[in-house]
Tab-separated table of C-alpha atoms and ligand atoms in Angstrom:
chain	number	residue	atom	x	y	z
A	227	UNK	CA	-17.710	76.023	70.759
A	228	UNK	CA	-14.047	76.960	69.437
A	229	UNK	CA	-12.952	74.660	66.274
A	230	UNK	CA	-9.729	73.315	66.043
A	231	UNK	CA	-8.489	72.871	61.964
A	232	UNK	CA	-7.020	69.432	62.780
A	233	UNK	CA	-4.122	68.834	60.065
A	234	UNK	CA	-2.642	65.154	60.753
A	235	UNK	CA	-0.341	65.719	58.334
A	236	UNK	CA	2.171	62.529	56.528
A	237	UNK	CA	4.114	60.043	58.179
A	238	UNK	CA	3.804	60.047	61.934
A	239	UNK	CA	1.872	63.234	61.933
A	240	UNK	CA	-1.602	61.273	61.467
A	241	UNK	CA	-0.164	58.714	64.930
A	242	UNK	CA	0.806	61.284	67.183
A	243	UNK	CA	-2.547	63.729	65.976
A	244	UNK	CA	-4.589	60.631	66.924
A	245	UNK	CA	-2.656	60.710	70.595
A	246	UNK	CA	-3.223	64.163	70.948
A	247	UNK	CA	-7.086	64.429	70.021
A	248	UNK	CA	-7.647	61.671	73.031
A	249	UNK	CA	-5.939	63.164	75.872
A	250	UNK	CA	-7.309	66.529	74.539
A	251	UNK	CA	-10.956	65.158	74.912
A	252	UNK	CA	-9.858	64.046	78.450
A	253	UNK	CA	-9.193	67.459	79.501
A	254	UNK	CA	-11.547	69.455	77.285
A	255	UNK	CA	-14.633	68.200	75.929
A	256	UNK	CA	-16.363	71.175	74.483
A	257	UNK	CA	-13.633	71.562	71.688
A	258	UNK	CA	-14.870	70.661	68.008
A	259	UNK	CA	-12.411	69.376	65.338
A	260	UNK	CA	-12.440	69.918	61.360
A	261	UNK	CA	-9.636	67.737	59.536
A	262	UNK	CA	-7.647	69.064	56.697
A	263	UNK	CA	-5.496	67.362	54.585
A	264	UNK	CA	-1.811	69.331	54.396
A	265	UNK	CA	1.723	67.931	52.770
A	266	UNK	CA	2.020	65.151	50.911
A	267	UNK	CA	-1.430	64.309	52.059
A	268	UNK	CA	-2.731	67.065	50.296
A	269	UNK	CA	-0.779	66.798	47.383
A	270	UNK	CA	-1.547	62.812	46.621
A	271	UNK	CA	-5.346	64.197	46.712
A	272	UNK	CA	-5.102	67.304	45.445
A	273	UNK	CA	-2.515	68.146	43.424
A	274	UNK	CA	-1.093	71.072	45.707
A	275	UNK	CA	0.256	70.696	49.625
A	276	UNK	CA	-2.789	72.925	50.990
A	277	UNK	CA	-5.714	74.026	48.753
A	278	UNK	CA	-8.033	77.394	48.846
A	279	UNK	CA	-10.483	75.485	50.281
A	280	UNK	CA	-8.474	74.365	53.444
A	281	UNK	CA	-7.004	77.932	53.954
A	282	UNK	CA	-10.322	79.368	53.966
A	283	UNK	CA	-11.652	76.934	56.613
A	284	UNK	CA	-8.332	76.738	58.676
A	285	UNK	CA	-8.399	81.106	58.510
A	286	UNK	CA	-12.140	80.860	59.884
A	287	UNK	CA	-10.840	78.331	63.109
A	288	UNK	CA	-10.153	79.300	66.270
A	289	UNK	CA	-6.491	76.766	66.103
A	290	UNK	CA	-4.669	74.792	64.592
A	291	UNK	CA	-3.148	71.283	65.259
A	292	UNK	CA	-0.641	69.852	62.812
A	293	UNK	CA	1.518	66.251	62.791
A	294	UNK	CA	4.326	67.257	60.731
A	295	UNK	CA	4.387	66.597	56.466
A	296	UNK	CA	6.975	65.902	54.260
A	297	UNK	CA	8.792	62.457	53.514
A	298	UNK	CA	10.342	60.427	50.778
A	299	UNK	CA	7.813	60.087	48.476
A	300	UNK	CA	7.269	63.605	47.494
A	301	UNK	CA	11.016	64.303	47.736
A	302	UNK	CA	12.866	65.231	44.927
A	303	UNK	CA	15.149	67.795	43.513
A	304	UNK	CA	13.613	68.998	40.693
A	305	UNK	CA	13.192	72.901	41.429
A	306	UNK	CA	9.901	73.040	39.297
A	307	UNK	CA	8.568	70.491	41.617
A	308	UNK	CA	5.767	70.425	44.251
A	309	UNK	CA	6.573	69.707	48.032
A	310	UNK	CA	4.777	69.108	51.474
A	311	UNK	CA	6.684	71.985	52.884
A	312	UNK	CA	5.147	74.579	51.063
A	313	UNK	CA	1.836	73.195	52.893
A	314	UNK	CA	3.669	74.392	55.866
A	315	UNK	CA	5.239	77.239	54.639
A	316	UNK	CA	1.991	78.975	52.769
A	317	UNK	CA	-0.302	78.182	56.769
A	318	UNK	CA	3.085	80.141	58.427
A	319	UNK	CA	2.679	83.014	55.954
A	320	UNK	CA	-0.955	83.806	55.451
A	321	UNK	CA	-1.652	83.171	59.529
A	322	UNK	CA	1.330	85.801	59.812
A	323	UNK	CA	2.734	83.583	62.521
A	324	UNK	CA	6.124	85.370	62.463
A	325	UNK	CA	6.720	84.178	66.051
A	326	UNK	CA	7.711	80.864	66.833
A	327	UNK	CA	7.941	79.582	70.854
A	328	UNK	CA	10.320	76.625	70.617
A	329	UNK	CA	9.895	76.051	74.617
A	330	UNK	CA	13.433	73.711	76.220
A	331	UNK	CA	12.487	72.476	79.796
A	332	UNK	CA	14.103	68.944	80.610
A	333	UNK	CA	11.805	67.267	82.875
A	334	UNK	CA	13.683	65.384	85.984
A	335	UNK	CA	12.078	62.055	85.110
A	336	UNK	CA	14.349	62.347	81.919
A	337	UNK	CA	17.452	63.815	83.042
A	338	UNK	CA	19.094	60.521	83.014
A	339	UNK	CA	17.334	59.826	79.211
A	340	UNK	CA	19.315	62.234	77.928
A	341	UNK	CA	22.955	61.782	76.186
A	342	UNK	CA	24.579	65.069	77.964
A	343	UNK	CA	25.435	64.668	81.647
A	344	UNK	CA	22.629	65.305	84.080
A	345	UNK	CA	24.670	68.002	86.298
A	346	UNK	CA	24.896	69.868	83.149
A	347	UNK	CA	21.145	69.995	81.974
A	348	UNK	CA	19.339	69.941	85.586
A	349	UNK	CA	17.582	73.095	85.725
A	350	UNK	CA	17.558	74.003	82.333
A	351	UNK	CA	14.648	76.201	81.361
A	352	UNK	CA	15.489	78.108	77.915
A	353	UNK	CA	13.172	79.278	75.119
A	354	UNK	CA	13.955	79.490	71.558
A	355	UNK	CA	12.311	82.404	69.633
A	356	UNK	CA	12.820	81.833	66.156
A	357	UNK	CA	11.919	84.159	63.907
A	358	UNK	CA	9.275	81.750	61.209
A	359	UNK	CA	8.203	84.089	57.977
A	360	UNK	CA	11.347	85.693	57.122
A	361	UNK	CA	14.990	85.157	55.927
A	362	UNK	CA	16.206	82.138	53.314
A	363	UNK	CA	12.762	80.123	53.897
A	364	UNK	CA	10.841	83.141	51.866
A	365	UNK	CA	13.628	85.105	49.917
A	366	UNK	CA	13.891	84.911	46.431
A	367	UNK	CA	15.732	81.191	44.936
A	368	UNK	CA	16.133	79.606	41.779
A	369	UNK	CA	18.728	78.338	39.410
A	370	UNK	CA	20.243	79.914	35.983
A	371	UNK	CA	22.732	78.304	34.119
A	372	UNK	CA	24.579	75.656	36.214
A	373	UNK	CA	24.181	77.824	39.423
A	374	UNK	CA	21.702	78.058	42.214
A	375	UNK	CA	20.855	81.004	44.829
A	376	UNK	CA	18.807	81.222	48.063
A	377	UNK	CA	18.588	84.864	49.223
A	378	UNK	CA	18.327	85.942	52.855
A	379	UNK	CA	16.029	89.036	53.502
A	380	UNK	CA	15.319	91.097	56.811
A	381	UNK	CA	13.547	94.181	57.472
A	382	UNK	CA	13.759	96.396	60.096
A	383	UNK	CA	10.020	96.182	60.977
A	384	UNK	CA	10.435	92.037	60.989
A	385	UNK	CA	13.284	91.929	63.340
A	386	UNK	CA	11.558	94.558	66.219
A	387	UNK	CA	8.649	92.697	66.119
A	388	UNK	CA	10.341	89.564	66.669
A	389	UNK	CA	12.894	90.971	69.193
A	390	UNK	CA	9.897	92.178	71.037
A	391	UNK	CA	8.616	88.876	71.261
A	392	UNK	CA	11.895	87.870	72.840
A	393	UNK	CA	12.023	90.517	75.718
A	394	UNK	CA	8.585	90.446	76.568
A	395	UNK	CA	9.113	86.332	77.178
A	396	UNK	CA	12.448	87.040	79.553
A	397	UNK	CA	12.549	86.398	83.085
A	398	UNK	CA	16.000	87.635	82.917
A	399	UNK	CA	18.490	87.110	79.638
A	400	UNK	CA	17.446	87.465	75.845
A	401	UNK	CA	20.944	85.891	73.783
A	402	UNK	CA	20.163	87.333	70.420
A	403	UNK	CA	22.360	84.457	67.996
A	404	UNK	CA	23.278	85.499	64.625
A	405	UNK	CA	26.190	85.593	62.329
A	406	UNK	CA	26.920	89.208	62.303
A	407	UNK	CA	30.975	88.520	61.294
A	408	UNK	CA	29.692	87.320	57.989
A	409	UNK	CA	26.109	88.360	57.133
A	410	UNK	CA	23.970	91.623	56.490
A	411	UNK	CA	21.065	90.745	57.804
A	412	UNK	CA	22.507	89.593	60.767
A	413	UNK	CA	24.007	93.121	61.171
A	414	UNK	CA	20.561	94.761	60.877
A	415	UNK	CA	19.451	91.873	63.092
A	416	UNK	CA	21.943	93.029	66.055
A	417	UNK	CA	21.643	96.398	65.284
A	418	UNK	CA	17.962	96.511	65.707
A	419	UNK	CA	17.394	94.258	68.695
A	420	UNK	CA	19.860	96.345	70.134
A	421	UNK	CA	18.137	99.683	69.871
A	422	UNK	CA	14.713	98.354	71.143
A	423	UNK	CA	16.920	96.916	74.049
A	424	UNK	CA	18.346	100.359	74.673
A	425	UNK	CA	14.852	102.141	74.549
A	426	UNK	CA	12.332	99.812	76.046
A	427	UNK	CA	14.252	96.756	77.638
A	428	UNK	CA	16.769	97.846	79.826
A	429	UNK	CA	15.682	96.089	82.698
A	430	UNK	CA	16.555	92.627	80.642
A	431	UNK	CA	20.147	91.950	80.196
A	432	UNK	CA	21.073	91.430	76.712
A	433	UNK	CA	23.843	89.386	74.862
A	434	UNK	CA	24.991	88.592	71.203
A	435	UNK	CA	26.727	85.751	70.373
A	436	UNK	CA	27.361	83.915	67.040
A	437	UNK	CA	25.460	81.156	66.042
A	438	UNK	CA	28.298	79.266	65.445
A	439	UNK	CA	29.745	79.216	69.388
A	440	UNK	CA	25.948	79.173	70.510
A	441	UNK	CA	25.838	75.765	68.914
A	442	UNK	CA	28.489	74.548	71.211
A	443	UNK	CA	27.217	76.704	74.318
A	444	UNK	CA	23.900	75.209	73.720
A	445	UNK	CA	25.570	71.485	74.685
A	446	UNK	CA	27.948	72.949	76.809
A	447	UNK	CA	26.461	74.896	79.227
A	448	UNK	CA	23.096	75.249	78.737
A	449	UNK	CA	21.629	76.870	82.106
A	450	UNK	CA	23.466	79.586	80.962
A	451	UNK	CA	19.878	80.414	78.563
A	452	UNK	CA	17.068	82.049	79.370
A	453	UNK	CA	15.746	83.757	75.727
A	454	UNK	CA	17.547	82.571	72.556
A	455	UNK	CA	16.168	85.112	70.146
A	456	UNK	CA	16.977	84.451	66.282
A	457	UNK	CA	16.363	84.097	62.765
A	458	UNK	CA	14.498	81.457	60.783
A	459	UNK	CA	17.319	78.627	59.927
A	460	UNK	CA	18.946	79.315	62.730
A	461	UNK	CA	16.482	78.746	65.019
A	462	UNK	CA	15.812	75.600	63.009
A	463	UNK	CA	18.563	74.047	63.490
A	464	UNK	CA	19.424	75.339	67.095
A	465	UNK	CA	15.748	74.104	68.456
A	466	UNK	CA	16.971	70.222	67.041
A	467	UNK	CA	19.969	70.428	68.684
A	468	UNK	CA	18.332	71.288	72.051
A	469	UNK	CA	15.502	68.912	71.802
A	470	UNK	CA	18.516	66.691	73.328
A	471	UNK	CA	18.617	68.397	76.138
A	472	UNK	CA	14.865	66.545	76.668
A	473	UNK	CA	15.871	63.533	75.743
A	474	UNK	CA	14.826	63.422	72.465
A	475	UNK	CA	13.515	65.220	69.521
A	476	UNK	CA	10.040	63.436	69.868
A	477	UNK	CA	10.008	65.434	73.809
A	478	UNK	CA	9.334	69.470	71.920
A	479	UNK	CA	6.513	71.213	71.182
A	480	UNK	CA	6.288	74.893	69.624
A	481	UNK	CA	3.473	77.308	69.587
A	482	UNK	CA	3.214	79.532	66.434
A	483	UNK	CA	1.717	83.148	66.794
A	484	UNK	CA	1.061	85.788	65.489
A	485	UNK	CA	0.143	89.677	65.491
A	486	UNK	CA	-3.517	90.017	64.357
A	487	UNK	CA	-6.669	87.506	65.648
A	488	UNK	CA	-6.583	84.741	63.374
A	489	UNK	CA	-5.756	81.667	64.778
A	490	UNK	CA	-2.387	80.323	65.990
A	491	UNK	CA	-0.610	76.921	65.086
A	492	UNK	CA	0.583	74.407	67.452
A	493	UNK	CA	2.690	71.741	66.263
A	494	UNK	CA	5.767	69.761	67.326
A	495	UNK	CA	9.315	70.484	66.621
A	496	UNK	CA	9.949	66.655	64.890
A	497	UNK	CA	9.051	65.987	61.660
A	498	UNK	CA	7.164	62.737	60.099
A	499	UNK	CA	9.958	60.296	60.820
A	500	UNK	CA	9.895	57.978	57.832
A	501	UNK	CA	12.047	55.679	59.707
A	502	UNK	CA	9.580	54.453	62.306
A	503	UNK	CA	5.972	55.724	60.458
A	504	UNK	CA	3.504	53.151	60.481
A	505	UNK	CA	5.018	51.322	62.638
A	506	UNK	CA	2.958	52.625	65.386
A	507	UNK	CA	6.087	53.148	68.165
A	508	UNK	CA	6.154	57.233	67.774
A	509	UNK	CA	6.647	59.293	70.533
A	510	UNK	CA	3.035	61.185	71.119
A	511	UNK	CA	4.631	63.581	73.736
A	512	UNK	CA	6.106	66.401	71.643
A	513	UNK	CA	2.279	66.810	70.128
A	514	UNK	CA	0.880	66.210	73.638
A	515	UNK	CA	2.583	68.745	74.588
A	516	UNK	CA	2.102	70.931	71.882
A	517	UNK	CA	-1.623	70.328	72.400
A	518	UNK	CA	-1.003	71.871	76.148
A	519	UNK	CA	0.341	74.945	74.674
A	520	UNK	CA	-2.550	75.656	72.095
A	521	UNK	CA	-4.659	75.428	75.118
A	522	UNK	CA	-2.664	78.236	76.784
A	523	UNK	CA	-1.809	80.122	74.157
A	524	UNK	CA	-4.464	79.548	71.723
A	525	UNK	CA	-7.395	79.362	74.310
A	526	UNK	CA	-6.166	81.041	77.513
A	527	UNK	CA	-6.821	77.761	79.400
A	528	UNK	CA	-4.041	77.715	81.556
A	529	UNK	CA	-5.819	75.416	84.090
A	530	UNK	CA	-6.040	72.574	81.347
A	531	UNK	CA	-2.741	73.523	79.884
A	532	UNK	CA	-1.579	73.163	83.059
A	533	UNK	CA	-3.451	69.687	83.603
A	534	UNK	CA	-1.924	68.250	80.613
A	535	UNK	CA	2.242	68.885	81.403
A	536	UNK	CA	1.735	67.774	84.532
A	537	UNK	CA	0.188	63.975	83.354
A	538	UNK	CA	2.723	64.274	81.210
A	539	UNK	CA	5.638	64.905	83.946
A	540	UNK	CA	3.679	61.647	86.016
A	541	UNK	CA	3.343	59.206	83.189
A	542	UNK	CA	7.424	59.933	82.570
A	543	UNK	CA	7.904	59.576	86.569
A	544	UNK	CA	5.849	56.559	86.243
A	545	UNK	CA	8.600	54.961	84.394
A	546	UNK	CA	6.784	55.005	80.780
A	547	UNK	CA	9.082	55.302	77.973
A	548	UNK	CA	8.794	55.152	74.144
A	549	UNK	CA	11.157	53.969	71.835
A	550	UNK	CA	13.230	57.462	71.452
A	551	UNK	CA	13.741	57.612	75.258
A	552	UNK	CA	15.409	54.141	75.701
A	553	UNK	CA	12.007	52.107	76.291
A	554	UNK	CA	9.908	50.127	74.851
A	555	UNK	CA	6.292	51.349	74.922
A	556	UNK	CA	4.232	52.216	71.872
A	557	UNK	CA	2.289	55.160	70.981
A	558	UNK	CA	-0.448	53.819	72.455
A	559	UNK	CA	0.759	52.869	75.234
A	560	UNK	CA	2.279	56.004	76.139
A	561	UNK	CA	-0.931	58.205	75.320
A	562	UNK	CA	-2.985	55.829	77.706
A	563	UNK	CA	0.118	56.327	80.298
A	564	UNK	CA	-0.689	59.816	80.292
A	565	UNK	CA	-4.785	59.414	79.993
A	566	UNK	CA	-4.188	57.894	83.433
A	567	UNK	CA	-2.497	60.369	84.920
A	568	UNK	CA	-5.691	62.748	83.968
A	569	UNK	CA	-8.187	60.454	85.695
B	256	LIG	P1	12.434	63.986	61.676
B	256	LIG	O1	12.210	64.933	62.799
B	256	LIG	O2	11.252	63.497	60.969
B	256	LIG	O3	13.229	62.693	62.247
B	256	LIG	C1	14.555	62.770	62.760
B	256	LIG	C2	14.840	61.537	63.645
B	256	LIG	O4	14.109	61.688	64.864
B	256	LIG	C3	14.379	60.235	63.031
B	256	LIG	O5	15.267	59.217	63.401
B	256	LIG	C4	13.027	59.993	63.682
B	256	LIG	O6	12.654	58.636	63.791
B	256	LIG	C5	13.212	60.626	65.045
B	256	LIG	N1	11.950	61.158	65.555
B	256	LIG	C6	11.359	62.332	65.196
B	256	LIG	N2	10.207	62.497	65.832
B	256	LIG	C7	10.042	61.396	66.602
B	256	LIG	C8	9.019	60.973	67.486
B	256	LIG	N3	7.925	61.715	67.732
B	256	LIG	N4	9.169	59.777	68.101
B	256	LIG	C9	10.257	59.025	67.907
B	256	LIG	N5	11.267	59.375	67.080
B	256	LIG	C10	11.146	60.558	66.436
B	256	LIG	O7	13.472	64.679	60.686
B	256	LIG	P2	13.948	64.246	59.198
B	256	LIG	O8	14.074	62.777	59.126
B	256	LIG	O9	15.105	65.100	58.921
B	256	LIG	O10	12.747	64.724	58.246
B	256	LIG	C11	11.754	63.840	57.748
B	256	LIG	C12	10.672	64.631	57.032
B	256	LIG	O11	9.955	65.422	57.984
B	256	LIG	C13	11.177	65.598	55.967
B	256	LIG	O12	10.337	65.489	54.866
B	256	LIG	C14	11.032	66.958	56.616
B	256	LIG	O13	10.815	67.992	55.692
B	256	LIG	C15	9.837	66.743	57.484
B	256	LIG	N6	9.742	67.652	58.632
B	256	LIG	C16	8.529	68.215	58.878
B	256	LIG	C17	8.336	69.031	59.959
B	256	LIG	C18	7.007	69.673	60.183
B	256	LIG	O14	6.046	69.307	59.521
B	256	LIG	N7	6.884	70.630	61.057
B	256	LIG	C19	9.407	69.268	60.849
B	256	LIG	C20	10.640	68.666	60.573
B	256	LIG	C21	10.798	67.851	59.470
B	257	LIG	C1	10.362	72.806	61.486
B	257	LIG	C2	10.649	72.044	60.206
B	257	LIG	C3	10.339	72.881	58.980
B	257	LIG	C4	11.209	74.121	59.024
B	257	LIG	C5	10.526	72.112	57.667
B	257	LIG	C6	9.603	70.931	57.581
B	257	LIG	C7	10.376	72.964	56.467
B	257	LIG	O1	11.966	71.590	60.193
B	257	LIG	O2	9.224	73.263	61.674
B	257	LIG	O3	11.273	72.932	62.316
B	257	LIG	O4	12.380	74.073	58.621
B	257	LIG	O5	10.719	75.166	59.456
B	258	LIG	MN1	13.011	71.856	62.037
């Protein structure tokens, strides 16, 4: 029986965990769960946002499901201080999940949710492939007299495995984005992805562009992507920005992977929403569908994985829409929306 490390997480990470557990025991009922506390969860508890204890149990699972952590509570800007993030942060590093699948597919029932136009995001079908244990989210920071420094680190060896991810996932286009007028690493970055282009992935077309005009291509015209292949902050930020695309932010799920055979991570692309947590009106769909692709990617179920997008796809044609997508429905009410669509 595979074990999923369950890790609802703060804020509306523990609603839309809830959401996804039920519609995953609709469509596969021999999984078994272990909960771990992670974030701010973890640190209220425990003194630390993921302890020894959970690492060694979520290293020995065969996935793992997390809300999102992080929220006001625990922030602060003390550098000395202890945040959910590094929950996060510490699960991305010692999994070696360097490569993160930030999937863009508007579905037709939302087209018209969306603020952009619908003849420019019909048919959109992108991934991002972000780049998740390297650059200024691991470099070396801190703060000496009066100033403070973030550092940006890439080696060779991190950017080919990533830009392999990239061209193996084409159909047709990788569009490596970087900032290669202003930054070394970038440099390497394009230099790199550009040799393992020329010896192994000719048959892909390939394209660099600056992260700053990708931003605006991205709302612009975004048919235009197939593969965005880039670092870690940019593919932050980029991945928000498209979640529009959907809809809303509440709409994306990513898959975390890695090299080796420990376990994957699945979560969605939102955070914990302070705004709206507790309130019991999140949108479930992003983890849904994050839940869909830990069955694919995580289990090889395609079948299920495949089960799961499409109740999703019929509950939205159905006319169901939370809060984030102009409607009214709750979290509830959208989870049994799609529990319907799977009986
Ligand atoms: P956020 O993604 O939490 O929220 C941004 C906006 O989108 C808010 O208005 C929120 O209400 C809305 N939103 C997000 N998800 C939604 C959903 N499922 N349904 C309906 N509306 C949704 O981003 P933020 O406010 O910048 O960050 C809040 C906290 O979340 C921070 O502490 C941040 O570090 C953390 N965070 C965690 C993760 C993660 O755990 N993977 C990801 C992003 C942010
Ligand atoms: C994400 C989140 C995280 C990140 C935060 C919570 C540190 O925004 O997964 O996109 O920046 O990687
Ligand atoms: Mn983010």
């Amino acid at each position: 029986m595979p074990t999923i490390a369950l890790l609802p997480g703060d804020g509306i990470g523990p609603e839309v965990a809830s959401a996804a557990r039920r519609v995953l025991d609709a469509v596969a009922t021999d999984l078994t769960y272990e909960e771990h506390l992670v974030g701010g969860a973890s640190i209220d508890a425990h003194g630390t946002a993921i302890t020894d204890e959970a690492m060694a149990a979520i290293k020995a699972s065969d996935a793992v499901l997390l809300g999102a952590v992080g929220g006001p509570k625990w922030d602060s800007t003390d550098p000395t201080a202890v945040r959910p993030e590094q929950g996060l942060f510490r699960l991305r590093a010692d999994l070696g999940l360097f490569a993160n699948l930030r999937p863009v597919r508007p579905l037709p029932a939302l087209y018209d949710a969306s603020p952009l136009k619908r003849e420019l995001i019909e048919n959109t079908n992108m991934l991002i492939v972000r780049e998740l244990t390297g650059g200024l989210y691991y470099g070396e920071r801190g703060r000496s007299d009066g100033r403070a420094f973030d550092t940006c680190v890439y080696s060779v060896e991190e950017i080919e495995r990533i830009a392999r991810t990239g061209f193996e996932a084409a159909k047709t286009r990788v569009t490596s984005v970087d900032k290669a007028n202003v930054l070394e690493t970038s440099r390497l970055w394009r230099e790199v992805v550009t040799a393992l282009h020329e010896a192994e992935y000719q048959h892909i077309e390939l394209e660099h562009q600056l992260v700053d005009s990708a931003a605006m291509r991205l709302i612009a015209a975004p048919r235009d992507f197939d593969v965005i292949l880039t670092e870690n902050m940019f593919g932050d930020i980029l991945s928000d920005e498209a979640s529009m695309l959907t809809g809303s932010l509440g709409m994306l799920p990513t898959a975390s992977l890695g090299a080796g055979d420990g376990p994957s991570l699945f979560e969605p692309v939102h955070g914990t929403a302070p705004d709206i947590a507790g309130k019991g009106i999140a949108n479930p769909l992003g983890m849904i569908l994050s839940a869909a692709l830990m069955l694919r990617h995580g289990f090889g179920r395609d079948d299920a994985a495949a089960a799961l997008e499409s109740a999703v796809d019929r509950a939205l044609e159905g006319g169901i829409r939370p809060r984030d997508l102009g409607g009214t429905a709750t979290t509830a009410e959208t989870t049994e929306a799609v529990l319907g669509e799977l009986k």
